[in-house]
């Protein structure tokens, strides 16, 4: 072997030595599918602190980068940024997802404005690709400053328990761990360690289409055991604030549901990705408490927007009397967040199926399940209550003259529920499309999603909607 060839081999071996960053990429991709890009790029005499490349996840192409804190502390400089930019460039040309694994102590301060420019280009590419290809951030170590902006701009953020995510040095003096990132809504999934976080990212990628023009992947599936009986049992407990996401677990394929942002929002709203009859579906459960708070509105709006970007159908399970009220709630943004939720639902053109499993009153019904939510197909369980006002309020304002010595308020309310606010009454007026037994819900949802699979909608020409932020 010539000296030149020997030098090349030595350089490649040095560049491809085993590190945690490389192991994370190996774990992300299918066995023996990872191909490194830019392995020989250097920053002076040193490496760049990031490994980049592509491979397969469940047989589909994915691009990824993994910051390496053992080389220059993973510091971001011009060479580091150029390697990541190359990955984004390839992703936009080929329409494949991007997974970024963050573990860096910050910018290469010795590079000054060059490091700043590298961050700027990374942020630009991340946001330009938003809604074009799925992006997943895995925070496996420190992720600070501009890197935190970039990581949080992804569609989904997965963190390990020991990771840190913060914007400014002042934040670093307070709680910066994954638990707090989850409570604030930044982290969608928190796992015990970096290996588990990478596995979670791999699972998410496997559920997502390659880009906004591709169909979602199809997978083998089985129905949840005893789903019909379980749905009947859950229907009996809805009035006692049953776990609405538990209903989604019975509609979805067995063991397919992944709940997102578990720790974010204190009142009721839950969101999850899963599969129904082998294809990916987004589930919204609103809500366990009977009300949706401002944080819950934000969680749902963000999730539905992501689903809409990639034409993932949304199934909304509704048991919601109202948007939550609290001291100062309006001034804290409650109306703004509820308006955001309504805007996203109305604007979304992905297939949308609403299942009213309990109560659906007033503005909550309009925003989540009504024609104003642009629902394509709305069904209800037989015991659902669908009303412009809470029944007791409606009776007080509209039916008060029927309360007599011979007929009590409770009897009048019961009549109102049966004649004006029942699922059958709503169906008779055309406000919902069908009333189904709980045990038949999965079959009804599958049928609706099959019917809507070819949905195509042309919207008014505009740059974008002016959503209430």
Coordinates of C-alpha atoms in Angstrom, one line a residue, residues 19-424:
X19 CA -17.9 7.5 20.0
X20 CA -21.2 7.9 21.7
X21 CA -22.3 10.2 18.8
X22 CA -21.6 7.5 16.2
X23 CA -23.2 4.8 18.3
X24 CA -26.4 6.9 18.4
X25 CA -26.6 7.1 14.6
X26 CA -25.9 3.4 14.4
X27 CA -28.8 2.8 16.7
X28 CA -31.1 5.2 14.8
X29 CA -30.7 3.5 11.4
X30 CA -31.4 -0.1 10.2
X31 CA -28.4 -2.4 10.6
X32 CA -25.5 -1.7 8.1
X33 CA -27.4 1.1 6.4
X34 CA -25.6 4.2 7.7
X35 CA -23.5 6.1 5.2
X36 CA -21.4 8.9 6.5
X37 CA -21.2 12.2 4.7
X38 CA -18.2 14.5 5.1
X39 CA -16.2 12.1 7.3
X40 CA -12.9 13.8 6.3
X41 CA -14.0 17.4 6.9
X42 CA -11.7 19.1 9.5
X43 CA -11.5 22.2 11.5
X44 CA -7.8 23.0 11.2
X45 CA -6.1 19.9 12.7
X46 CA -9.2 18.8 14.6
X47 CA -12.5 17.2 13.8
X48 CA -15.7 19.2 13.5
X49 CA -17.6 17.9 16.5
X50 CA -20.5 16.5 14.4
X51 CA -21.1 13.3 12.5
X52 CA -23.5 13.5 9.5
X53 CA -24.9 11.1 7.0
X54 CA -27.9 9.1 5.9
X55 CA -29.4 5.6 6.2
X56 CA -32.7 3.7 6.4
X57 CA -35.3 3.6 9.2
X58 CA -37.7 0.7 8.6
X59 CA -36.5 0.7 5.0
X60 CA -37.1 4.5 4.3
X61 CA -34.3 7.0 3.7
X62 CA -33.5 9.4 6.6
X63 CA -30.8 12.1 7.0
X64 CA -29.3 12.7 10.4
X65 CA -26.5 14.5 12.3
X66 CA -25.1 13.7 15.7
X67 CA -23.1 16.2 17.7
X68 CA -19.9 14.8 19.3
X69 CA -19.1 16.4 22.6
X70 CA -15.7 14.5 22.7
X71 CA -14.4 16.6 19.8
X72 CA -14.0 20.3 20.6
X73 CA -16.9 19.8 23.1
X74 CA -19.2 19.5 20.1
X75 CA -18.7 23.3 19.5
X76 CA -20.5 24.7 16.5
X77 CA -18.3 26.5 14.1
X78 CA -18.1 27.1 10.3
X79 CA -17.1 23.5 9.4
X80 CA -19.6 22.0 11.9
X81 CA -22.4 24.1 10.4
X82 CA -21.3 23.3 6.8
X83 CA -21.7 19.6 7.4
X84 CA -25.2 20.0 8.9
X85 CA -26.2 22.4 6.1
X86 CA -25.2 19.7 3.6
X87 CA -27.6 17.3 5.3
X88 CA -30.5 19.8 5.1
X89 CA -29.6 20.5 1.4
X90 CA -29.8 16.8 0.6
X91 CA -33.0 16.4 2.6
X92 CA -34.8 19.1 0.7
X93 CA -33.6 17.8 -2.7
X94 CA -34.7 14.2 -2.0
X95 CA -37.7 14.8 0.4
X96 CA -36.5 12.7 3.3
X97 CA -36.8 13.4 7.1
X98 CA -34.1 14.9 9.2
X99 CA -33.1 13.7 12.7
X100 CA -30.8 16.0 14.7
X101 CA -29.0 14.6 17.8
X102 CA -27.8 17.4 20.0
X103 CA -24.9 17.2 22.5
X104 CA -22.8 20.3 22.4
X105 CA -21.5 22.8 24.9
X106 CA -22.2 25.7 22.5
X107 CA -20.5 27.8 19.9
X108 CA -16.9 27.7 18.9
X109 CA -16.1 31.1 20.5
X110 CA -12.7 31.3 18.8
X111 CA -14.5 31.5 15.4
X112 CA -16.6 34.5 16.4
X113 CA -19.0 35.6 13.7
X114 CA -18.3 32.5 11.7
X115 CA -19.9 30.4 14.5
X116 CA -22.8 32.8 14.6
X117 CA -23.3 32.5 10.9
X118 CA -23.3 28.7 11.2
X119 CA -26.1 28.8 13.7
X120 CA -28.0 31.2 11.5
X121 CA -27.8 28.9 8.5
X122 CA -28.9 25.9 10.6
X123 CA -31.9 27.9 12.0
X124 CA -32.8 29.1 8.5
X125 CA -32.7 25.6 7.0
X126 CA -34.7 24.1 9.9
X127 CA -37.5 26.6 9.5
X128 CA -37.5 26.5 5.7
X129 CA -38.0 22.8 5.8
X130 CA -40.7 23.0 8.4
X131 CA -43.8 21.3 7.0
X132 CA -41.9 20.0 4.0
X133 CA -40.1 17.0 5.6
X134 CA -40.5 15.7 9.2
X135 CA -37.9 16.9 11.6
X136 CA -37.1 15.3 15.0
X137 CA -34.7 16.6 17.6
X138 CA -33.1 14.3 20.1
X139 CA -31.5 16.2 23.0
X140 CA -29.0 13.7 24.4
X141 CA -26.7 16.2 26.3
X142 CA -26.4 19.9 26.5
X143 CA -28.4 22.0 24.0
X144 CA -28.0 25.7 24.8
X145 CA -28.6 29.1 23.2
X146 CA -29.1 29.2 19.4
X147 CA -29.0 25.4 19.4
X148 CA -32.0 25.3 21.7
X149 CA -33.9 27.5 19.2
X150 CA -33.0 25.1 16.4
X151 CA -33.9 22.0 18.3
X152 CA -37.2 23.4 19.5
X153 CA -38.1 24.3 15.9
X154 CA -38.4 20.6 14.9
X155 CA -41.8 18.9 14.7
X156 CA -41.0 16.6 17.7
X157 CA -38.4 17.0 20.5
X158 CA -37.2 13.9 22.3
X159 CA -35.0 14.3 25.4
X160 CA -33.2 12.0 27.8
X161 CA -33.7 12.6 31.5
X162 CA -30.1 13.9 32.0
X163 CA -30.1 16.3 29.0
X164 CA -30.3 20.1 29.3
X165 CA -32.1 22.5 27.1
X166 CA -31.9 26.3 27.8
X167 CA -31.7 29.5 25.9
X168 CA -29.7 31.9 28.0
X169 CA -27.1 31.6 30.8
X170 CA -29.8 32.9 33.2
X171 CA -31.9 29.9 32.4
X172 CA -29.0 27.6 33.3
X173 CA -29.2 28.9 36.8
X174 CA -32.7 27.5 37.1
X175 CA -34.2 24.1 36.2
X176 CA -33.1 23.2 32.7
X177 CA -33.7 19.5 32.7
X178 CA -36.0 17.4 30.6
X179 CA -38.7 17.4 33.2
X180 CA -39.1 21.1 33.0
X181 CA -38.8 21.1 29.2
X182 CA -41.7 18.6 29.2
X183 CA -43.8 20.8 31.5
X184 CA -43.3 23.8 29.3
X185 CA -44.4 21.9 26.2
X186 CA -41.0 21.9 24.5
X187 CA -40.2 18.2 24.9
X188 CA -42.7 15.9 23.4
X189 CA -41.2 12.7 24.8
X190 CA -38.8 12.2 27.7
X191 CA -36.9 8.9 28.0
X192 CA -34.6 7.5 30.7
X193 CA -31.3 7.8 28.7
X194 CA -30.0 8.8 25.3
X195 CA -30.3 5.2 23.9
X196 CA -34.0 5.2 24.7
X197 CA -34.4 8.7 23.3
X198 CA -32.9 7.6 20.0
X199 CA -35.2 4.5 19.9
X200 CA -38.2 6.8 20.5
X201 CA -37.1 9.0 17.6
X202 CA -36.8 5.9 15.4
X203 CA -40.3 4.9 16.3
X204 CA -41.6 8.4 15.5
X205 CA -39.9 8.4 12.1
X206 CA -41.4 5.1 11.3
X207 CA -44.9 6.5 11.7
X208 CA -44.3 9.6 9.6
X209 CA -44.4 10.1 5.8
X210 CA -41.1 11.0 4.1
X211 CA -42.4 14.5 3.2
X212 CA -45.5 16.5 2.7
X213 CA -46.3 15.0 -0.7
X214 CA -45.8 11.3 0.4
X215 CA -48.4 9.0 1.9
X216 CA -47.9 7.8 5.4
X217 CA -46.2 4.4 5.7
X218 CA -48.3 1.3 6.1
X219 CA -47.6 -1.3 8.7
X220 CA -48.9 -4.7 9.8
X221 CA -51.5 -4.4 12.6
X222 CA -53.8 -6.3 14.9
X223 CA -56.8 -4.9 16.7
X224 CA -56.5 -4.3 20.4
X225 CA -57.8 -7.5 22.2
X226 CA -61.4 -7.1 23.4
X227 CA -61.7 -3.6 21.9
X228 CA -65.4 -3.6 21.6
X229 CA -66.1 -4.7 25.1
X230 CA -63.5 -2.2 26.4
X231 CA -65.2 0.6 24.5
X232 CA -68.6 -0.4 26.0
X233 CA -67.0 -0.3 29.5
X234 CA -65.4 3.1 28.8
X235 CA -68.7 4.5 27.6
X236 CA -70.3 3.6 30.9
X237 CA -67.6 5.6 32.7
X238 CA -67.4 8.7 30.5
X239 CA -69.7 10.7 32.8
X240 CA -67.2 10.0 35.6
X241 CA -64.4 11.6 33.5
X242 CA -63.0 8.4 32.1
X243 CA -59.5 8.4 30.5
X244 CA -60.5 9.6 27.0
X245 CA -57.1 8.6 25.6
X246 CA -58.0 5.1 26.8
X247 CA -60.8 5.2 24.2
X248 CA -58.1 6.1 21.6
X249 CA -56.1 3.0 22.6
X250 CA -59.1 0.8 21.8
X251 CA -59.7 2.5 18.4
X252 CA -56.1 2.4 17.4
X253 CA -54.2 -0.8 16.5
X254 CA -52.8 -2.8 19.4
X255 CA -49.8 -1.2 21.1
X256 CA -49.4 1.5 18.5
X257 CA -50.3 4.6 20.5
X258 CA -47.5 7.1 21.5
X259 CA -48.7 9.9 23.7
X260 CA -46.9 13.2 23.2
X261 CA -46.4 16.1 25.6
X262 CA -47.7 14.1 28.6
X263 CA -46.6 16.7 31.1
X264 CA -47.8 19.8 29.2
X265 CA -51.1 21.5 30.2
X266 CA -52.8 20.8 33.4
X267 CA -56.4 20.3 32.3
X268 CA -57.4 17.3 30.3
X269 CA -56.2 17.6 26.7
X270 CA -54.1 14.7 25.4
X271 CA -52.6 14.0 22.0
X272 CA -51.0 10.9 20.5
X273 CA -49.8 9.3 17.3
X274 CA -50.8 5.8 16.4
X275 CA -52.0 3.6 13.6
X276 CA -55.5 2.6 12.6
X277 CA -55.8 -0.4 10.3
X278 CA -52.1 0.0 9.6
X279 CA -51.9 3.7 8.7
X280 CA -50.8 6.6 10.8
X281 CA -53.5 8.7 12.6
X282 CA -53.3 11.6 15.1
X283 CA -55.6 11.3 18.1
X284 CA -56.8 14.3 20.1
X285 CA -58.6 13.5 23.4
X286 CA -60.5 16.5 24.8
X287 CA -60.8 16.0 27.6
X288 CA -60.6 14.0 30.8
X289 CA -61.6 16.9 33.0
X290 CA -64.5 18.1 30.8
X291 CA -62.7 21.4 30.1
X292 CA -59.7 22.4 28.1
X293 CA -57.3 25.0 29.5
X294 CA -55.1 27.4 27.6
X295 CA -52.1 25.1 27.7
X296 CA -54.3 22.3 26.4
X297 CA -55.5 24.5 23.5
X298 CA -51.9 25.2 22.6
X299 CA -51.0 21.5 22.7
X300 CA -53.9 20.5 20.5
X301 CA -53.3 23.3 18.0
X302 CA -49.6 22.5 17.6
X303 CA -50.4 18.8 17.2
X304 CA -53.1 19.3 14.6
X305 CA -50.9 21.7 12.6
X306 CA -48.2 19.0 12.4
X307 CA -50.6 16.4 11.3
X308 CA -52.1 18.7 8.7
X309 CA -48.6 19.5 7.3
X310 CA -48.1 15.8 6.5
X311 CA -51.7 14.9 5.6
X312 CA -52.0 12.7 8.7
X313 CA -55.7 12.2 9.5
X314 CA -56.9 13.5 12.9
X315 CA -59.5 11.7 15.1
X316 CA -60.8 14.0 17.8
X317 CA -62.5 12.4 20.8
X318 CA -64.7 15.0 22.5
X319 CA -66.0 15.1 26.0
X320 CA -65.8 18.8 26.6
X321 CA -68.2 21.2 28.3
X322 CA -66.1 24.4 27.9
X323 CA -62.8 26.1 27.7
X324 CA -61.5 26.3 31.3
X325 CA -62.0 29.4 33.3
X326 CA -59.7 30.6 36.1
X327 CA -58.7 33.8 37.9
X328 CA -57.2 36.0 35.3
X329 CA -57.5 33.3 32.7
X330 CA -58.6 35.6 29.9
X331 CA -55.7 38.0 30.5
X332 CA -53.3 35.1 30.6
X333 CA -54.2 34.2 27.0
X334 CA -57.1 31.8 27.4
X335 CA -59.1 33.4 24.6
X336 CA -56.0 33.7 22.4
X337 CA -55.1 30.0 22.8
X338 CA -58.7 28.9 22.2
X339 CA -58.8 31.1 19.0
X340 CA -55.6 29.5 17.9
X341 CA -57.1 26.0 18.3
X342 CA -60.2 27.0 16.4
X343 CA -58.1 28.5 13.6
X344 CA -55.9 25.4 13.2
X345 CA -58.9 23.0 13.1
X346 CA -60.7 25.2 10.6
X347 CA -57.7 25.7 8.4
X348 CA -56.5 22.1 8.4
X349 CA -57.3 20.2 5.2
X350 CA -56.2 16.8 6.4
X351 CA -59.0 14.3 6.9
X352 CA -60.7 15.0 10.3
X353 CA -63.1 12.7 12.1
X354 CA -64.8 13.8 15.3
X355 CA -66.2 11.3 17.8
X356 CA -68.4 12.8 20.5
X357 CA -68.2 10.4 23.4
X358 CA -69.6 12.5 26.2
X359 CA -70.5 16.2 26.4
X360 CA -70.0 18.8 23.6
X361 CA -71.2 22.2 24.6
X362 CA -71.1 25.6 23.0
X363 CA -67.8 27.0 21.8
X364 CA -65.9 23.8 22.7
X365 CA -68.2 21.9 20.4
X366 CA -67.8 24.4 17.6
X367 CA -64.0 24.5 17.8
X368 CA -63.4 20.7 18.2
X369 CA -66.2 18.8 16.5
X370 CA -68.6 21.1 14.7
X371 CA -68.9 22.2 11.1
X372 CA -66.9 25.3 12.2
X373 CA -64.0 22.9 13.0
X374 CA -64.3 21.8 9.4
X375 CA -64.9 18.3 10.5
X376 CA -65.4 15.9 7.5
X377 CA -67.3 13.3 9.5
X378 CA -68.8 13.6 13.0
X379 CA -70.3 10.7 14.9
X380 CA -71.5 10.4 18.5
X381 CA -72.2 7.7 21.1
X382 CA -75.9 7.3 22.0
X383 CA -75.5 8.9 25.4
X384 CA -73.6 11.9 24.1
X385 CA -75.0 15.3 25.0
X386 CA -74.7 18.0 22.3
X387 CA -75.9 21.4 23.1
X388 CA -75.4 25.1 22.5
X389 CA -75.5 25.6 26.3
X390 CA -75.1 23.4 29.3
X391 CA -78.5 21.7 29.8
X392 CA -79.1 23.3 33.2
X393 CA -78.3 26.7 31.7
X394 CA -80.5 26.1 28.7
X395 CA -83.4 25.1 30.9
X396 CA -82.9 28.2 33.1
X397 CA -83.0 30.5 30.1
X398 CA -85.2 28.8 27.7
X399 CA -87.4 26.3 29.5
X400 CA -88.1 28.0 32.8
X401 CA -91.8 28.3 32.1
X402 CA -92.0 24.5 32.1
X403 CA -91.0 24.2 35.7
X404 CA -94.2 23.9 37.7
X405 CA -95.4 22.4 40.9
X406 CA -96.2 19.3 38.9
X407 CA -92.9 19.2 37.0
X408 CA -89.6 19.7 38.7
X409 CA -86.5 21.3 37.3
X410 CA -84.8 17.9 37.1
X411 CA -87.7 16.5 35.0
X412 CA -87.5 19.5 32.7
X413 CA -83.7 19.0 32.3
X414 CA -84.3 15.4 31.6
X415 CA -86.8 16.2 28.8
X416 CA -84.4 18.8 27.4
X417 CA -81.6 16.2 27.3
X418 CA -83.8 13.7 25.6
X419 CA -85.5 16.0 23.1
X420 CA -83.0 18.8 22.4
X421 CA -79.5 17.8 23.4
X422 CA -79.3 14.1 22.6
X423 CA -77.1 12.5 19.9
X424 CA -80.3 11.5 18.0

